Amino acid sequence: MSIEKILIKESKAALKSLYDSEVNEKQIQLQKTRPEFKGDLTLVVFPFLKISKKNPEETASEIGNHLIEKSLLVKDFNVIKGFLNLEIAERYWLDFFRNEIYNPKFGAADTTGQKIVVEYCGPNTNKPLHLGHIRNMLLGYATANILEMAGNEVHKVNIYNDRGIAICKSMLAWQKFGNGETPESSGMKGDHLVGKYYVEFDKAYKKQIEELKANGATEEEAKKQAPLIKEAQEMLVKWENEDPETVALWNKMNGWVYAGFQKTFDKLGVDFEKHYKESDYYLAGKNLVNEGLKKDIFYKKENGSVWVDLQNEGLDEKLLLRADGTSVYITQDMGIAEARYQDFNFDRSVYVVANEQDYHFKVLKLVLAKLGKPYAEGIFHLSYGMVDLPSGKMKSREGTVVDADDLIQEMIDTAAHHTKELGKIEGFSDDEAQDLFRKIGLGALKYFMLRVDPKKRMLFNPEESIDFHGNTGPFVQYTHARIQSVLRKSSAKNPTIPENYAMHEIEREHIKLLHDFPGVIQSAADEMNPAALAAFAYDLAKSYNRLYAECPILKAEAQEQKAFRLALSKFTADIIAKTFKVLGIEVPDKM
């Protein structure tokens, strides 16, 4: 049981004893004591003034004295207005440290019995992955790990948006301009090759538009009349009619893309239990729309299009099927939600998608609820802000996106430059150095992305993220490597903790921070916010570096100090490694 839960129970007992009143545990508020006051945890007294019939200071003092008398945890207290600041006995921190230092499950919660599906990535198959996908994948992967650490059964899935006019544009451009080029013949990753022809289509299409405008057509007329767009639309119709030649080309080019994507997933260290494809489920979505029509939940307009009225829910009327019977995004998402429930029987389904789609997921949840689907309530949109660069926004059609593979390599190269410059690879073989550059580069990228609250739009600066000082991945990684160096020099694999050790204030504060780890995991899971865990890792690294600077370890005055600080160092390294593993970041043992 956590210290907070113990103190809540003891506070409840104190209130019963002092004022002969039963208080609901939810009324008992405990929070961390503010740093300017002495204490570890603070009890808010105001809710109990009605039963004490005394002023806040008197009530707090009576509760504090009762806890000192009856509790083994509380050693002292002070009162600031209606706030009772409690100091926890040193024995508690020592017992915690001794009990948990070699517990491999420390931080992991008991099973909740909840099944959670986390969908992330969701790329289109007409272009490579880019910077926006990187934030999505890192956020989805870390959130899934955090939810699993919090005791849930988690399933990580991806959805490929593999059909539609955009894919046909790449296919048509390759047919016209590709001369049979393949990933093998070009030496390009498959997703890059297909993305190249998406850009080629746009260039040729714009040229045709300008030619038509020069001959008197308006901008809108030119966009509709350009031969290339008409051919792309015809190709889409052929695909939907299962024309063998069109489907064969679609399969071939999508196959190139999937192979290319997998290489990027592997580089980034993310994985999926299952990949869904839009093309497999858009018809299932149509069936759900027809189900809603039969039940008069949806309605059909005169032109044959199908809609749902969400005005009573504060939204508007939403298109579910076009007049020609073709599906829209919501249609396929309905089909996939149904299939996913059949696959996993989930309690919650988390969609990691940028905040541009906030409206879409409100509609999806409402539509499925109207259909009476049992899983509708469990749908949750993990909405996150877009990523900008110092140079501005990205545009896929113009080929100005920040390619994911290029960015990963740039981060590794930048890490190599900084690491060599700082002389942190002395004694490394070439292979060890390359592995270190990869860990630092990817660690910098992942940490910089994850340290920002998902709801916030962010500016990604590659150069800033590599800094070995400040709130960065390399700073935390370097702290872990420093601890490993200390442990190697001590030759103590499993240092022991002395009995009745008199802790230095810095040691006590550091142990209190380590003690917070399970609570941080639970809070990050409740809020689906990996930034909370990144902040914890940074605070832990800062705290250890203060300990390292002010409390000698290998040159400690007494043997018991050395043993205690080595044990504390080992525990810290383990928790840093565990925290970063949950975030998907590797930690080096040498730097």
mmCIF file of N, CA, C and O in Angstrom, residues 50-97:
data_model
loop_
_atom_site.group_PDB
_atom_site.id
_atom_site.type_symbol
_atom_site.label_atom_id
_atom_site.label_comp_id
_atom_site.label_asym_id
_atom_site.label_seq_id
_atom_site.Cartn_x
_atom_site.Cartn_y
_atom_site.Cartn_z
ATOM 1 N N LYS A 50 -16.342 21.557 9.739
ATOM 2 C CA LYS A 50 -17.732 21.388 10.183
ATOM 3 C C LYS A 50 -17.853 20.365 11.301
ATOM 4 O O LYS A 50 -18.682 20.499 12.203
ATOM 5 N N ILE A 51 -17.024 19.292 11.213
ATOM 6 C CA ILE A 51 -17.129 18.256 12.244
ATOM 7 C C ILE A 51 -16.265 18.586 13.468
ATOM 8 O O ILE A 51 -16.573 18.161 14.582
ATOM 9 N N SER A 52 -15.175 19.364 13.263
ATOM 10 C CA SER A 52 -14.328 19.712 14.412
ATOM 11 C C SER A 52 -14.912 20.883 15.190
ATOM 12 O O SER A 52 -14.668 21.025 16.394
ATOM 13 N N LYS A 53 -15.673 21.765 14.459
ATOM 14 C CA LYS A 53 -16.259 22.976 15.045
ATOM 15 C C LYS A 53 -15.177 23.867 15.674
ATOM 16 O O LYS A 53 -15.393 24.542 16.668
ATOM 17 N N LYS A 54 -13.984 23.834 15.036
ATOM 18 C CA LYS A 54 -12.860 24.652 15.505
ATOM 19 C C LYS A 54 -12.232 25.347 14.306
ATOM 20 O O LYS A 54 -12.533 25.037 13.157
ATOM 21 N N ASN A 55 -11.317 26.258 14.569
ATOM 22 C CA ASN A 55 -10.682 26.959 13.454
ATOM 23 C C ASN A 55 -9.651 26.049 12.773
ATOM 24 O O ASN A 55 -9.282 25.002 13.320
ATOM 25 N N PRO A 56 -9.176 26.421 11.582
ATOM 26 C CA PRO A 56 -8.272 25.539 10.825
ATOM 27 C C PRO A 56 -6.997 25.162 11.583
ATOM 28 O O PRO A 56 -6.569 24.009 11.551
ATOM 29 N N GLU A 57 -6.374 26.152 12.278
ATOM 30 C CA GLU A 57 -5.112 25.876 12.968
ATOM 31 C C GLU A 57 -5.303 24.868 14.105
ATOM 32 O O GLU A 57 -4.496 23.946 14.288
ATOM 33 N N GLU A 58 -6.376 25.054 14.880
ATOM 34 C CA GLU A 58 -6.638 24.126 15.991
ATOM 35 C C GLU A 58 -6.922 22.716 15.466
ATOM 36 O O GLU A 58 -6.418 21.725 15.997
ATOM 37 N N THR A 59 -7.749 22.647 14.431
ATOM 38 C CA THR A 59 -8.108 21.344 13.856
ATOM 39 C C THR A 59 -6.858 20.630 13.348
ATOM 40 O O THR A 59 -6.651 19.439 13.619
ATOM 41 N N ALA A 60 -6.023 21.362 12.603
ATOM 42 C CA ALA A 60 -4.796 20.759 12.054
ATOM 43 C C ALA A 60 -3.873 20.276 13.167
ATOM 44 O O ALA A 60 -3.285 19.185 13.082
ATOM 45 N N SER A 61 -3.733 21.078 14.213
ATOM 46 C CA SER A 61 -2.846 20.691 15.324
ATOM 47 C C SER A 61 -3.352 19.432 16.020
ATOM 48 O O SER A 61 -2.562 18.547 16.386
ATOM 49 N N GLU A 62 -4.670 19.344 16.232
ATOM 50 C CA GLU A 62 -5.227 18.157 16.891
ATOM 51 C C GLU A 62 -4.997 16.898 16.048
ATOM 52 O O GLU A 62 -4.614 15.847 16.577
ATOM 53 N N ILE A 63 -5.217 17.006 14.745
ATOM 54 C CA ILE A 63 -5.002 15.853 13.862
ATOM 55 C C ILE A 63 -3.526 15.482 13.848
ATOM 56 O O ILE A 63 -3.148 14.302 13.924
ATOM 57 N N GLY A 64 -2.643 16.496 13.775
ATOM 58 C CA GLY A 64 -1.204 16.253 13.753
ATOM 59 C C GLY A 64 -0.729 15.538 15.005
ATOM 60 O O GLY A 64 0.051 14.575 14.933
ATOM 61 N N ASN A 65 -1.167 16.004 16.169
ATOM 62 C CA ASN A 65 -0.764 15.362 17.431
ATOM 63 C C ASN A 65 -1.273 13.925 17.510
ATOM 64 O O ASN A 65 -0.564 13.037 18.002
ATOM 65 N N HIS A 66 -2.495 13.693 17.028
ATOM 66 C CA HIS A 66 -3.055 12.343 17.046
ATOM 67 C C HIS A 66 -2.213 11.418 16.162
ATOM 68 O O HIS A 66 -1.929 10.267 16.540
ATOM 69 N N LEU A 67 -1.799 11.906 14.981
ATOM 70 C CA LEU A 67 -1.005 11.085 14.059
ATOM 71 C C LEU A 67 0.376 10.775 14.644
ATOM 72 O O LEU A 67 0.892 9.662 14.497
ATOM 73 N N ILE A 68 0.988 11.751 15.304
ATOM 74 C CA ILE A 68 2.294 11.495 15.930
ATOM 75 C C ILE A 68 2.173 10.408 16.990
ATOM 76 O O ILE A 68 3.036 9.524 17.127
ATOM 77 N N GLU A 69 1.083 10.431 17.738
ATOM 78 C CA GLU A 69 0.873 9.458 18.805
ATOM 79 C C GLU A 69 0.573 8.063 18.263
ATOM 80 O O GLU A 69 1.064 7.057 18.771
ATOM 81 N N LYS A 70 -0.239 7.990 17.179
ATOM 82 C CA LYS A 70 -0.748 6.696 16.723
ATOM 83 C C LYS A 70 -0.033 6.123 15.488
ATOM 84 O O LYS A 70 -0.047 4.912 15.264
ATOM 85 N N SER A 71 0.554 6.981 14.674
ATOM 86 C CA SER A 71 1.124 6.527 13.400
ATOM 87 C C SER A 71 2.614 6.231 13.526
ATOM 88 O O SER A 71 3.357 6.968 14.193
ATOM 89 N N LEU A 72 3.043 5.179 12.850
ATOM 90 C CA LEU A 72 4.473 4.869 12.782
ATOM 91 C C LEU A 72 5.166 5.662 11.683
ATOM 92 O O LEU A 72 6.389 5.671 11.583
ATOM 93 N N LEU A 73 4.370 6.327 10.842
ATOM 94 C CA LEU A 73 4.926 7.056 9.707
ATOM 95 C C LEU A 73 5.285 8.501 10.041
ATOM 96 O O LEU A 73 6.271 9.032 9.536
ATOM 97 N N VAL A 74 4.446 9.148 10.868
ATOM 98 C CA VAL A 74 4.592 10.590 11.080
ATOM 99 C C VAL A 74 5.499 10.861 12.277
ATOM 100 O O VAL A 74 5.261 10.365 13.383
ATOM 101 N N LYS A 75 6.563 11.659 12.040
ATOM 102 C CA LYS A 75 7.481 11.973 13.152
ATOM 103 C C LYS A 75 7.314 13.416 13.642
ATOM 104 O O LYS A 75 7.668 13.736 14.781
ATOM 105 N N ASP A 76 6.765 14.307 12.784
ATOM 106 C CA ASP A 76 6.587 15.704 13.208
ATOM 107 C C ASP A 76 5.604 16.372 12.247
ATOM 108 O O ASP A 76 5.259 15.807 11.193
ATOM 109 N N PHE A 77 5.163 17.570 12.625
ATOM 110 C CA PHE A 77 4.245 18.297 11.740
ATOM 111 C C PHE A 77 4.378 19.785 12.002
ATOM 112 O O PHE A 77 4.922 20.220 13.026
ATOM 113 N N ASN A 78 3.883 20.576 11.071
ATOM 114 C CA ASN A 78 3.717 22.012 11.267
ATOM 115 C C ASN A 78 2.449 22.446 10.571
ATOM 116 O O ASN A 78 1.965 21.764 9.651
ATOM 117 N N VAL A 79 1.872 23.539 11.023
ATOM 118 C CA VAL A 79 0.578 23.995 10.502
ATOM 119 C C VAL A 79 0.744 25.354 9.841
ATOM 120 O O VAL A 79 1.293 26.282 10.438
ATOM 121 N N ILE A 80 0.305 25.457 8.615
ATOM 122 C CA ILE A 80 0.263 26.735 7.897
ATOM 123 C C ILE A 80 -1.196 26.969 7.505
ATOM 124 O O ILE A 80 -1.713 26.334 6.576
ATOM 125 N N LYS A 81 -1.878 27.821 8.301
ATOM 126 C CA LYS A 81 -3.312 28.076 8.097
ATOM 127 C C LYS A 81 -4.080 26.755 8.132
ATOM 128 O O LYS A 81 -4.040 26.047 9.123
ATOM 129 N N GLY A 82 -4.770 26.412 7.035
ATOM 130 C CA GLY A 82 -5.552 25.172 7.045
ATOM 131 C C GLY A 82 -4.828 23.995 6.433
ATOM 132 O O GLY A 82 -5.467 23.040 5.963
ATOM 133 N N PHE A 83 -3.515 24.035 6.448
ATOM 134 C CA PHE A 83 -2.714 22.969 5.836
ATOM 135 C C PHE A 83 -1.819 22.334 6.888
ATOM 136 O O PHE A 83 -1.047 23.022 7.573
ATOM 137 N N LEU A 84 -1.928 21.024 7.014
ATOM 138 C CA LEU A 84 -1.141 20.260 7.978
ATOM 139 C C LEU A 84 0.009 19.585 7.239
ATOM 140 O O LEU A 84 -0.178 18.622 6.498
ATOM 141 N N ASN A 85 1.237 20.105 7.433
ATOM 142 C CA ASN A 85 2.421 19.571 6.770
ATOM 143 C C ASN A 85 3.028 18.466 7.634
ATOM 144 O O ASN A 85 3.427 18.712 8.778
ATOM 145 N N LEU A 86 3.081 17.264 7.087
ATOM 146 C CA LEU A 86 3.530 16.095 7.835
ATOM 147 C C LEU A 86 4.951 15.691 7.426
ATOM 148 O O LEU A 86 5.251 15.602 6.236
ATOM 149 N N GLU A 87 5.805 15.441 8.427
ATOM 150 C CA GLU A 87 7.145 14.919 8.165
ATOM 151 C C GLU A 87 7.134 13.412 8.392
ATOM 152 O O GLU A 87 6.664 12.944 9.435
ATOM 153 N N ILE A 88 7.627 12.678 7.414
ATOM 154 C CA ILE A 88 7.618 11.213 7.482
ATOM 155 C C ILE A 88 8.878 10.719 8.183
ATOM 156 O O ILE A 88 9.983 11.229 7.936
ATOM 157 N N ALA A 89 8.714 9.727 9.009
ATOM 158 C CA ALA A 89 9.834 9.172 9.782
ATOM 159 C C ALA A 89 10.911 8.611 8.864
ATOM 160 O O ALA A 89 10.627 8.005 7.831
ATOM 161 N N GLU A 90 12.164 8.809 9.268
ATOM 162 C CA GLU A 90 13.300 8.356 8.472
ATOM 163 C C GLU A 90 13.271 6.850 8.253
ATOM 164 O O GLU A 90 13.667 6.342 7.205
ATOM 165 N N ARG A 91 12.774 6.115 9.255
ATOM 166 C CA ARG A 91 12.714 4.655 9.147
ATOM 167 C C ARG A 91 11.888 4.235 7.944
ATOM 168 O O ARG A 91 12.218 3.247 7.286
ATOM 169 N N TYR A 92 10.829 4.991 7.642
ATOM 170 C CA TYR A 92 9.999 4.631 6.483
ATOM 171 C C TYR A 92 10.823 4.687 5.204
ATOM 172 O O TYR A 92 10.759 3.771 4.366
ATOM 173 N N TRP A 93 11.606 5.770 5.003
ATOM 174 C CA TRP A 93 12.377 5.930 3.761
ATOM 175 C C TRP A 93 13.451 4.847 3.647
ATOM 176 O O TRP A 93 13.675 4.300 2.564
ATOM 177 N N LEU A 94 14.085 4.505 4.779
ATOM 178 C CA LEU A 94 15.102 3.454 4.756
ATOM 179 C C LEU A 94 14.501 2.090 4.448
ATOM 180 O O LEU A 94 15.052 1.306 3.669
ATOM 181 N N ASP A 95 13.341 1.808 5.064
ATOM 182 C CA ASP A 95 12.682 0.520 4.793
ATOM 183 C C ASP A 95 12.240 0.422 3.341
ATOM 184 O O ASP A 95 12.367 -0.632 2.704
ATOM 185 N N PHE A 96 11.709 1.538 2.830
ATOM 186 C CA PHE A 96 11.313 1.552 1.406
ATOM 187 C C PHE A 96 12.514 1.237 0.525
ATOM 188 O O PHE A 96 12.452 0.375 -0.370
ATOM 189 N N PHE A 97 13.603 1.930 0.752
ATOM 190 C CA PHE A 97 14.817 1.764 -0.044
ATOM 191 C C PHE A 97 15.303 0.318 0.016
ATOM 192 O O PHE A 97 15.577 -0.326 -1.010
#
